[in-house]
Every structure is written in C-alpha cells, then in structure tokens.
C-alpha cells in the first residue's frame, strides 16, 4: 500500500481523536499521543499509514490463523455477497454456508453428538452458553441450578453475562451491578501459585477447589463450570497435567456442566485442534470465535452435546438468538478459513513455531523475565523487578516494553499482571519467530534498564 500523505495522516489522527470512541483503550493516552493506524496487512505483517512494517506478534486480538490479506477469502466473501448477503436463521430459516459450517465444526469438536449455534463473537458465545445451561437445568426440573463458576484471572468477554464470568481487575469496577449467581475459584497459576505449592509436589489444590466451591454453593444451585483451557488475557496460564481430568470428575460427580471456552485456543493456536485436547477429557459444551474466521469477519459459535440439545429442544421454543446468527457471508468465510488451516497444516506449524518461540524466549534468560510459558503460539512472558523474590514493578514494565517493541517493528501487548502476550498468526515462519525473539529481547532489556535507572 502506498503511504498516505502527511496531510491525510494528520486528518485521520484528528478525526479519530474527535469522533472514534475506542474499545478497551487508554482514552487519555489516545488524546495525548493519537492512534496507531494500521492500513494494510499481508501474512504475518501489517503496515501503518506511514508505510512502516510490523510483525503482528499478537495476531490482532489472539485470532489470526491464516495470515493477513488472503485473496481466497476475499473471493469467497464477494461470491457469497453476490449470491445471498444475508438471511435470518430465526423462524426455522437456514442458509447453505451456515449448514456447511455447522456440519464441519460439529465433526471437529470433542463434544458428543455436537450441535452448533452461531454468534458474532466470543462474548455472544459465552452469553449464549450461560443462558443455555440455565435453560437446560430448568428443562430438567432443576431450576435452582443457576450458578456459573469461573476462575480468577478468567476472561470470557464483556457483555453482561460474559463479564460476570470474567475475573480480571478493571472489568468490574464501575460497571456494577453484574449478573447474580456467578462465582469463581482461584486459577491454576503455577508460577505464582495461590496455594503457594509447587507442582508436582502439590495435590492439584487448584482443581479440587472446584469441589469445595460446589459444596459451598450447594450442588443443587450450580449449573456449570467454565474455563479457558489455557487462560489467555489473564496471563497465558497453562494448567498442570491432570488438572482437567480432576475437573471433569468433579463436574460428573456433582452434576455440573463443563464448558470449555475455546475462543482463543480453538482451531489450532495451542498446537492441537482445541485447547482441551491437551488433556484427556471431553467438555459438555464449547464456546468459540476468533480463529474460526481468523477475524476476516465477525463470527463465533457454541457447541453443545446432543443431550443438552435434546433437553433444550423438548422444553419448547428456544427464545434466544441474534440477528446475525448463521450469517451467510461470515459462515462462508469461516468455512474457507478452516479449509485453509487444514490444507496448509497450520496446526502443526503452530506447534513447531510455538516450540521455537518458547525455546528462543527461554534462552534469553534476561533478569526481568521470571517465566516464559505457553502452548503452541499462545505465549506469555511474565516480567518482574526481581525474579528471585518475584517482586513486580509498581507500574508495569510491559507497557514500556510494548512501546519500544513497536518502535522497532514488533506489535506485542502487555496483559494485566505485567505479562507480555505473543500470539502471532499461525502462518508464521522461523525467520519471523526469530525476529520476535530478538526484538523483544532488546525491548525488555532497554525497558528494564530505564526502570532501574
Ligand atoms: N473468551 C475468551 C477466552 C476471550 O479471550 C475473549 C476475547 O478475547 C472472549 C471470550 C470474548 O470474545 P469477543 O471479544 O469476541 O466478544
């Protein structure tokens, strides 16, 4: 793309500041510094309006599998718009791309006899499943089973249902009251274990906490437990081996549904098709979004077991749906995106490149890095002032790291808790991984020296 002129760029920046209310942004910083305007993308790279190139180290918001700027996707979207741009899926209507994508996803997910409900994103998917599980128990004559249990540091989205299950600072303050009947247990964060134990010398207290919570709330009041297989926005927290096996057993014992939030993990990012497949369990339901369409269009999905579907079906008409459920263009794009993931073996690439990224970052052994962790191309770098005492800086080092990296052509993100997120597109090459490692190393080193000075 040709860089824009200075006049055009200045106009865009001013118009952004004057008119664009940004989501999840530091609005004061936006007014002071102006927006970072991205104008084009190809593969793992994006370009700003000045024409400067960046490696997209976060894959947008954890979502890009097939890389930016794929003409095959543009072609599919164009053809579908010409054929049928939209029709509803309410009132027993359907459309061809929605049917094909439902069949494809139903056959992929590790959920028994899965049925697929489409949404436009992760928050809608989570709101949908929270309503479905309550409806399910109601249909079974157990209407008191309302509680949704999530985990500390969970991110499940920002609509009122989803944010009630989210457990990160800032997402609740000022937004109360949230929805009733949501509760949580502490997360499996081994590096800063809430129980101050050390795996494998522990008894997986993090998993057994679910049983204690169910007993505290009363089994007759708990509908579901929801977890990201690997928590993303909370800091890339990978539970220890055996964790979900215990969770599954507890859910079975106390008749609590287990929902796997695969919004980030789903469709290959962790190096397996779904995040939960790293453990030997099947969830009752899954929520999905992001890599289902690589972000080319807004799309999300919910998979429920045949048993949940039949129970809901038999209760009578199901009054929940969004205008854009099963949107034909979104579903056509989603289908093509999943075909590309398969044809180009991108799950294997995520696994291999993820190992390279993790190994490269671990080798750095910088004073500010306490832990590098992740699965596949979902990686977190946990930053500390003093990694021996595990003391954090009072203001996050990561925010400065991200600024320096950006100046040097790498987009990464600082998560709450001072952890740097890396989740590049799943098409990434070895050379691009090495660029991320080297650029981040320089940025962390420079930021650390500045903070200590
Ligand atoms: N669930 C998880 C695990 C997520 O990471 C996100 C978004 O990052 C969501 C749900 C919410 O998705 P959306 O932003 O599409 O509503």
Coordinates of C-alpha atoms and ligand atoms in Angstrom, one line a residue:
X1 CA 0.0 0.0 0.0
X2 CA 1.2 3.5 -0.9
X3 CA 1.9 5.5 2.3
X4 CA -0.6 8.3 2.9
X5 CA 0.5 12.0 2.7
X6 CA 1.2 13.9 5.9
X7 CA -2.0 15.9 5.4
X8 CA -4.1 12.8 5.1
X9 CA -2.5 11.2 8.1
X10 CA -3.0 14.3 10.3
X11 CA -6.6 14.4 9.2
X12 CA -7.1 10.8 10.2
X13 CA -5.5 11.2 13.6
X14 CA -7.5 14.2 14.4
X15 CA -10.8 12.7 13.2
X16 CA -10.0 9.6 15.3
X17 CA -9.5 11.7 18.4
X18 CA -12.5 13.8 17.7
X19 CA -15.0 11.0 16.8
X20 CA -13.9 7.5 17.5
X21 CA -14.7 6.0 20.9
X22 CA -12.2 3.1 21.1
X23 CA -12.9 -0.1 22.9
X24 CA -10.6 -1.2 25.8
X25 CA -8.2 1.6 25.4
X26 CA -6.4 4.2 27.5
X27 CA -8.6 7.1 26.3
X28 CA -6.3 9.8 27.9
X29 CA -3.3 8.3 26.1
X30 CA -5.2 8.3 22.8
X31 CA -5.9 12.0 23.2
X32 CA -2.3 12.7 24.1
X33 CA -0.5 10.5 21.6
X34 CA -3.1 9.7 18.9
X35 CA -4.0 6.4 17.5
X36 CA -1.7 3.8 15.8
X37 CA -3.4 3.5 12.4
X38 CA -2.9 0.2 10.6
X39 CA -3.8 0.3 7.0
X40 CA -2.7 -2.9 5.3
X41 CA -1.6 -6.5 6.1
X42 CA 0.0 -9.5 4.4
X43 CA 0.9 -12.8 6.0
X44 CA 2.3 -12.0 9.5
X45 CA 3.0 -8.4 8.7
X46 CA 0.9 -5.3 8.9
X47 CA 1.6 -1.8 7.7
X48 CA 0.7 1.6 9.2
X49 CA -0.5 4.7 7.3
X50 CA 3.1 5.9 7.1
X51 CA 4.0 2.6 5.3
X52 CA 6.1 1.3 8.3
X53 CA 6.1 -2.6 8.5
X54 CA 5.4 -4.5 11.7
X55 CA 5.4 -8.2 12.6
X56 CA 1.9 -8.8 14.1
X57 CA 3.1 -10.5 17.2
X58 CA -0.4 -10.7 18.7
X59 CA -2.4 -11.8 15.6
X60 CA -4.7 -8.9 16.2
X61 CA -6.5 -10.0 19.4
X62 CA -5.2 -13.6 19.5
X63 CA -7.2 -14.5 16.4
X64 CA -5.4 -14.7 13.2
X65 CA -4.6 -18.2 11.9
X66 CA -4.2 -17.9 8.1
X67 CA -2.4 -14.6 7.9
X68 CA -3.5 -11.2 6.7
X69 CA -4.7 -10.3 3.2
X70 CA -5.7 -13.6 1.7
X71 CA -7.3 -13.2 -1.7
X72 CA -9.1 -16.6 -1.4
X73 CA -11.1 -15.2 1.5
X74 CA -11.9 -12.0 -0.4
X75 CA -13.2 -14.1 -3.3
X76 CA -15.4 -16.3 -1.1
X77 CA -16.9 -13.2 0.6
X78 CA -17.5 -11.5 -2.7
X79 CA -19.2 -14.5 -4.2
X80 CA -21.4 -15.1 -1.2
X81 CA -22.4 -11.4 -1.1
X82 CA -23.4 -11.6 -4.8
X83 CA -25.3 -14.8 -4.2
X84 CA -27.0 -14.0 -0.8
X85 CA -25.6 -11.4 1.5
X86 CA -27.9 -12.2 4.4
X87 CA -30.8 -14.1 5.6
X88 CA -32.1 -14.9 9.0
X89 CA -31.8 -18.2 10.9
X90 CA -34.8 -17.4 13.2
X91 CA -38.2 -18.9 12.5
X92 CA -36.8 -22.2 11.0
X93 CA -35.0 -20.4 8.2
X94 CA -31.5 -21.6 7.2
X95 CA -28.8 -20.9 4.5
X96 CA -26.2 -23.0 2.7
X97 CA -23.0 -21.7 4.3
X98 CA -24.4 -21.9 7.8
X99 CA -25.4 -25.6 7.2
X100 CA -22.0 -26.5 5.8
X101 CA -20.0 -24.7 8.5
X102 CA -22.2 -26.3 11.2
X103 CA -21.5 -29.7 9.8
X104 CA -17.8 -29.0 9.6
X105 CA -17.5 -27.7 13.2
X106 CA -19.8 -30.4 14.6
X107 CA -17.4 -33.0 13.2
X108 CA -14.3 -31.3 14.6
X109 CA -15.3 -30.6 18.2
X110 CA -14.6 -33.1 21.0
X111 CA -18.3 -32.8 22.2
X112 CA -20.6 -35.8 21.9
X113 CA -23.2 -35.5 19.0
X114 CA -22.5 -31.8 18.9
X115 CA -25.0 -29.2 17.7
X116 CA -23.6 -25.8 16.6
X117 CA -25.2 -22.4 17.4
X118 CA -23.6 -19.4 15.6
X119 CA -22.9 -16.0 17.1
X120 CA -20.8 -13.0 16.0
X121 CA -18.0 -13.3 18.6
X122 CA -16.8 -14.7 21.9
X123 CA -18.9 -12.6 24.3
X124 CA -22.1 -13.6 22.5
X125 CA -21.0 -17.2 22.5
X126 CA -20.4 -17.1 26.3
X127 CA -23.7 -15.3 27.0
X128 CA -25.4 -17.9 24.8
X129 CA -24.0 -20.9 26.7
X130 CA -24.7 -19.3 30.1
X131 CA -28.4 -19.0 29.1
X132 CA -28.4 -22.5 27.5
X133 CA -27.1 -24.2 30.6
X134 CA -29.6 -22.5 32.9
X135 CA -32.4 -23.3 30.4
X136 CA -31.1 -26.9 30.3
X137 CA -31.3 -27.4 34.1
X138 CA -34.7 -25.7 34.1
X139 CA -35.9 -28.1 31.5
X140 CA -34.7 -31.0 33.6
X141 CA -36.8 -29.7 36.5
X142 CA -33.8 -28.4 38.4
X143 CA -34.4 -24.7 38.0
X144 CA -32.4 -23.7 41.1
X145 CA -29.2 -24.7 39.3
X146 CA -28.2 -21.2 38.3
X147 CA -24.6 -20.6 39.4
X148 CA -21.8 -20.3 36.8
X149 CA -18.4 -20.9 38.3
X150 CA -15.4 -19.4 36.5
X151 CA -11.8 -18.8 37.7
X152 CA -9.7 -15.9 38.9
X153 CA -7.9 -14.2 36.0
X154 CA -10.5 -15.6 33.6
X155 CA -11.5 -13.5 30.5
X156 CA -14.8 -14.5 28.9
X157 CA -15.8 -11.2 27.3
X158 CA -17.5 -8.0 28.2
X159 CA -21.2 -8.3 27.6
X160 CA -23.0 -8.5 30.9
X161 CA -23.2 -12.3 31.1
X162 CA -19.6 -12.8 29.8
X163 CA -18.2 -10.1 32.0
X164 CA -19.9 -11.5 35.1
X165 CA -17.7 -14.7 34.5
X166 CA -14.6 -12.6 33.7
X167 CA -12.4 -12.1 36.7
X168 CA -9.8 -9.5 36.0
X169 CA -9.2 -6.2 37.6
X170 CA -10.8 -3.2 35.8
X171 CA -13.5 -5.2 34.1
X172 CA -15.9 -5.0 37.0
X173 CA -15.1 -1.6 38.7
X174 CA -17.8 1.0 37.9
X175 CA -19.9 -1.5 35.9
X176 CA -21.8 -2.9 38.8
X177 CA -24.3 -4.4 39.4
X178 CA -23.2 -7.5 37.5
X179 CA -25.4 -10.5 37.0
X180 CA -26.3 -12.6 40.0
X181 CA -25.3 -16.2 40.5
X182 CA -21.7 -16.1 39.3
X183 CA -18.8 -17.2 41.5
X184 CA -15.2 -18.2 41.0
X185 CA -12.3 -20.3 42.2
X186 CA -8.6 -19.4 42.1
X187 CA -6.7 -20.2 38.9
X188 CA -4.0 -22.7 38.2
X189 CA -1.1 -20.2 38.0
X190 CA 1.8 -22.5 39.0
X191 CA 4.5 -19.8 38.8
X192 CA 2.6 -17.6 41.4
X193 CA 0.5 -20.5 42.9
X194 CA -2.3 -19.1 45.0
X195 CA -1.8 -22.0 47.4
X196 CA 1.9 -21.5 47.5
X197 CA 2.5 -25.1 46.4
X198 CA 4.8 -26.4 43.7
X199 CA 3.8 -28.9 41.0
X200 CA 4.3 -31.9 41.0
X201 CA 4.7 -31.8 44.8
X202 CA 1.1 -30.4 45.3
X203 CA -2.2 -32.2 45.2
X204 CA -3.6 -30.1 42.4
X205 CA -5.4 -27.9 45.0
X206 CA -6.4 -25.6 42.1
X207 CA -8.6 -28.4 40.6
X208 CA -10.0 -29.6 43.9
X209 CA -11.1 -26.0 44.7
X210 CA -14.0 -26.6 42.4
X211 CA -15.4 -29.3 44.6
X212 CA -15.1 -27.1 47.7
X213 CA -16.9 -24.3 45.8
X214 CA -19.7 -26.5 44.6
X215 CA -20.2 -27.8 48.2
X216 CA -20.2 -24.2 49.5
X217 CA -22.8 -23.1 47.0
X218 CA -24.8 -26.3 47.1
X219 CA -24.8 -28.8 44.2
X220 CA -28.5 -28.0 43.6
X221 CA -27.5 -24.4 42.8
X222 CA -24.7 -24.9 40.4
X223 CA -25.3 -25.1 36.6
X224 CA -21.8 -25.0 35.0
X225 CA -18.1 -24.5 35.4
X226 CA -16.5 -22.5 32.6
X227 CA -12.7 -22.3 31.9
X228 CA -10.4 -21.3 29.1
X229 CA -8.2 -24.5 28.6
X230 CA -5.2 -22.1 28.6
X231 CA -6.2 -18.8 30.1
X232 CA -5.3 -16.0 27.6
X233 CA -5.8 -12.5 28.8
X234 CA -5.2 -13.5 32.4
X235 CA -1.6 -14.1 31.5
X236 CA -1.3 -17.3 29.4
X237 CA -1.8 -19.7 32.3
X238 CA -1.3 -23.4 31.4
X239 CA -2.8 -25.8 33.9
X240 CA -0.7 -28.7 35.1
X241 CA -1.2 -32.2 33.7
X242 CA -4.1 -33.9 35.3
X243 CA -6.0 -30.6 36.1
X244 CA -8.9 -31.0 33.7
X245 CA -9.2 -34.7 34.4
X246 CA -10.0 -33.8 38.1
X247 CA -12.3 -31.0 36.9
X248 CA -14.2 -33.4 34.7
X249 CA -14.6 -36.0 37.5
X250 CA -15.9 -33.3 39.9
X251 CA -18.4 -32.0 37.3
X252 CA -19.7 -35.5 36.7
X253 CA -19.9 -36.3 40.4
X254 CA -21.9 -33.1 41.3
X255 CA -23.9 -32.9 38.0
X256 CA -22.3 -29.6 36.9
X257 CA -21.8 -29.0 33.1
X258 CA -18.3 -28.3 32.0
X259 CA -17.9 -25.6 29.4
X260 CA -14.6 -25.1 27.6
X261 CA -14.1 -21.5 26.4
X262 CA -12.1 -22.2 23.2
X263 CA -12.4 -18.6 21.9
X264 CA -8.6 -18.2 21.8
X265 CA -7.5 -21.9 22.0
X266 CA -9.9 -23.2 19.3
X267 CA -8.9 -24.2 15.8
X268 CA -5.2 -24.8 16.4
X269 CA -3.5 -21.9 18.2
X270 CA -2.2 -24.2 21.0
X271 CA -0.9 -26.8 18.6
X272 CA -3.9 -29.1 18.8
X273 CA -7.3 -28.6 17.3
X274 CA -8.8 -27.5 20.6
X275 CA -7.1 -26.5 23.8
X276 CA -8.9 -29.0 25.9
X277 CA -7.5 -31.8 23.8
X278 CA -4.1 -31.4 25.6
X279 CA -5.9 -33.1 28.5
X280 CA -7.8 -36.3 28.2
X281 CA -11.4 -35.1 28.7
X282 CA -14.4 -34.0 26.8
X283 CA -16.4 -30.9 27.7
X284 CA -20.2 -30.8 27.6
X285 CA -20.1 -27.6 25.6
X286 CA -17.6 -25.3 24.0
X287 CA -17.6 -21.7 23.0
X288 CA -15.6 -20.5 20.0
X289 CA -14.8 -17.4 17.9
X290 CA -11.6 -15.7 16.7
X291 CA -9.7 -18.3 14.6
X292 CA -13.0 -19.8 13.3
X293 CA -12.8 -16.9 10.8
X294 CA -9.3 -15.6 11.5
X295 CA -11.0 -12.3 12.1
X296 CA -11.8 -11.7 8.4
X297 CA -15.4 -11.3 9.5
X298 CA -17.2 -11.4 12.9
X299 CA -18.1 -15.0 13.8
X300 CA -18.5 -17.1 16.9
X301 CA -20.0 -20.4 17.7
X302 CA -21.3 -22.6 20.6
X303 CA -21.1 -26.4 20.5
X304 CA -23.4 -28.3 22.9
X305 CA -23.7 -32.0 23.4
X306 CA -26.6 -33.9 21.8
X307 CA -28.0 -34.5 25.3
X308 CA -28.1 -30.7 26.1
X309 CA -29.6 -30.0 22.7
X310 CA -32.4 -32.6 23.1
X311 CA -33.2 -31.4 26.5
X312 CA -33.5 -27.8 25.3
X313 CA -35.5 -28.8 22.3
X314 CA -38.0 -30.7 24.3
X315 CA -38.6 -27.8 26.6
X316 CA -40.3 -25.9 23.8
X317 CA -39.4 -22.9 21.6
X318 CA -36.0 -21.5 22.3
X319 CA -36.1 -17.7 22.5
X320 CA -32.5 -16.8 22.2
X321 CA -30.8 -15.6 19.1
X322 CA -29.0 -12.7 17.4
X323 CA -29.9 -11.1 14.1
X324 CA -26.6 -12.2 12.7
X325 CA -26.7 -15.9 13.9
X326 CA -25.5 -18.0 10.9
X327 CA -24.7 -15.0 8.8
X328 CA -24.1 -16.5 5.3
X329 CA -21.0 -14.3 4.5
X330 CA -19.5 -15.0 7.9
X331 CA -20.1 -18.7 7.6
X332 CA -18.8 -18.9 4.0
X333 CA -15.6 -17.1 5.1
X334 CA -15.3 -19.3 8.2
X335 CA -15.6 -22.4 6.2
X336 CA -12.9 -21.3 3.7
X337 CA -10.7 -20.3 6.7
X338 CA -11.0 -23.7 8.3
X339 CA -10.2 -25.4 4.9
X340 CA -7.0 -23.3 4.7
X341 CA -6.0 -24.2 8.2
X342 CA -6.3 -27.9 7.2
X343 CA -4.8 -27.6 3.7
X344 CA -1.7 -25.7 5.0
X345 CA -1.2 -27.8 8.1
X346 CA -1.3 -24.7 10.2
X347 CA -1.9 -26.6 13.5
X348 CA 1.3 -28.4 13.1
X349 CA 3.0 -25.1 12.2
X350 CA 1.6 -23.5 15.4
X351 CA 3.0 -26.4 17.4
X352 CA 6.5 -26.3 15.8
X353 CA 6.8 -22.5 15.6
X354 CA 5.4 -22.2 19.2
X355 CA 8.2 -24.5 20.4
X356 CA 10.7 -22.4 18.6
X357 CA 9.3 -19.2 20.1
X358 CA 9.2 -20.6 23.6
X359 CA 12.7 -22.0 23.4
X360 CA 14.1 -18.8 22.0
X361 CA 12.5 -16.7 24.7
X362 CA 13.6 -19.1 27.5
X363 CA 17.1 -19.0 26.2
X364 CA 17.3 -15.2 26.7
X365 CA 17.4 -15.6 30.4
X366 CA 17.0 -11.9 31.0
X367 CA 16.9 -10.5 34.5
X368 CA 13.4 -9.2 34.1
X369 CA 11.9 -12.4 32.9
X370 CA 10.5 -14.7 35.6
X371 CA 8.8 -17.2 33.4
X372 CA 8.2 -17.8 29.7
X373 CA 5.2 -20.2 29.3
X374 CA 2.6 -21.2 26.8
X375 CA 1.3 -23.8 24.4
X376 CA 1.8 -23.5 20.7
X377 CA 1.5 -19.9 19.5
X378 CA 0.0 -18.7 22.7
X379 CA 2.9 -17.4 24.8
X380 CA 3.3 -15.2 27.8
X381 CA 6.4 -13.6 29.2
X382 CA 6.0 -12.9 32.9
X383 CA 8.0 -9.8 33.9
X384 CA 9.4 -9.0 37.3
X385 CA 11.5 -6.3 39.0
X386 CA 13.3 -9.1 40.9
X387 CA 12.6 -12.6 39.7
X388 CA 14.2 -14.2 42.7
X389 CA 11.8 -12.6 45.2
X390 CA 9.1 -12.5 42.5
X391 CA 8.6 -8.8 43.1
X392 CA 6.7 -6.9 40.4
X393 CA 7.3 -3.3 39.3
X394 CA 4.7 -0.9 40.8
X395 CA 3.8 0.2 37.2
X396 CA 4.0 -2.5 34.5
X397 CA 7.3 -2.9 32.7
X398 CA 5.4 -4.5 29.9
X399 CA 3.7 -1.2 28.9
X400 CA 7.2 0.3 28.1
X401 CA 8.4 -3.0 26.5
X402 CA 5.4 -2.8 24.1
X403 CA 6.2 0.8 23.2
X404 CA 9.9 0.0 22.5
X405 CA 9.0 -3.1 20.5
X406 CA 6.5 -1.1 18.4
X407 CA 9.2 1.5 17.6
X408 CA 11.3 -1.5 16.4
X409 CA 8.6 -3.1 14.2
X410 CA 7.0 -5.6 16.5
X411 CA 3.4 -5.5 17.8
X412 CA 3.0 -7.2 21.2
X413 CA 0.8 -6.5 24.2
X414 CA 1.1 -6.0 27.9
X415 CA -1.5 -8.0 29.8
X416 CA -2.7 -7.2 33.4
X417 CA -0.2 -8.6 35.8
X418 CA 2.8 -7.4 33.7
X419 CA 2.9 -10.3 31.3
X420 CA 3.8 -9.8 27.6
X421 CA 1.4 -11.6 25.2
X422 CA 2.6 -13.2 22.0
X423 CA 0.1 -14.9 19.7
X424 CA 1.2 -14.3 16.1
X425 CA -0.7 -15.6 13.0
X426 CA -0.4 -19.4 12.7
X427 CA 1.3 -19.0 9.3
X428 CA 4.4 -17.5 11.0
X429 CA 7.9 -18.6 9.6
X430 CA 11.0 -19.4 11.6
X431 CA 12.6 -16.2 10.5
X432 CA 9.7 -14.2 11.8
X433 CA 9.8 -16.1 15.1
X434 CA 13.4 -15.2 15.5
X435 CA 12.7 -11.5 14.7
X436 CA 10.1 -11.6 17.5
X437 CA 12.6 -13.1 20.0
X438 CA 15.4 -10.7 19.1
X439 CA 13.2 -7.6 19.1
X440 CA 11.5 -8.5 22.3
X441 CA 14.9 -9.2 24.0
X442 CA 16.1 -5.7 23.1
X443 CA 12.9 -4.1 24.2
X444 CA 12.8 -5.9 27.6
X445 CA 16.4 -5.1 28.2
X446 CA 16.1 -1.4 27.4
X447 CA 12.8 -1.0 29.4
X448 CA 14.4 -2.8 32.4
X449 CA 17.5 -0.5 32.4
X450 CA 15.2 2.5 32.1
X451 CA 13.0 1.3 35.1
X452 CA 16.1 0.6 37.3
X453 CA 17.8 3.9 36.5
Ligands
LIG1 N1 -13.4 -15.7 25.7 C1 -12.1 -15.6 25.6 C2 -11.3 -16.7 26.1 C3 -11.5 -14.5 25.0 O1 -10.2 -14.4 25.0 C4 -12.4 -13.5 24.5 C5 -11.8 -12.3 23.9 O2 -10.6 -12.1 23.9 C6 -13.7 -13.6 24.6 C7 -14.2 -14.8 25.2 C8 -14.7 -12.5 24.1 O3 -14.7 -12.5 22.8 P1 -15.2 -11.2 22.0 O4 -14.2 -10.1 22.2 O5 -15.2 -11.7 20.5 O6 -16.5 -10.9 22.5

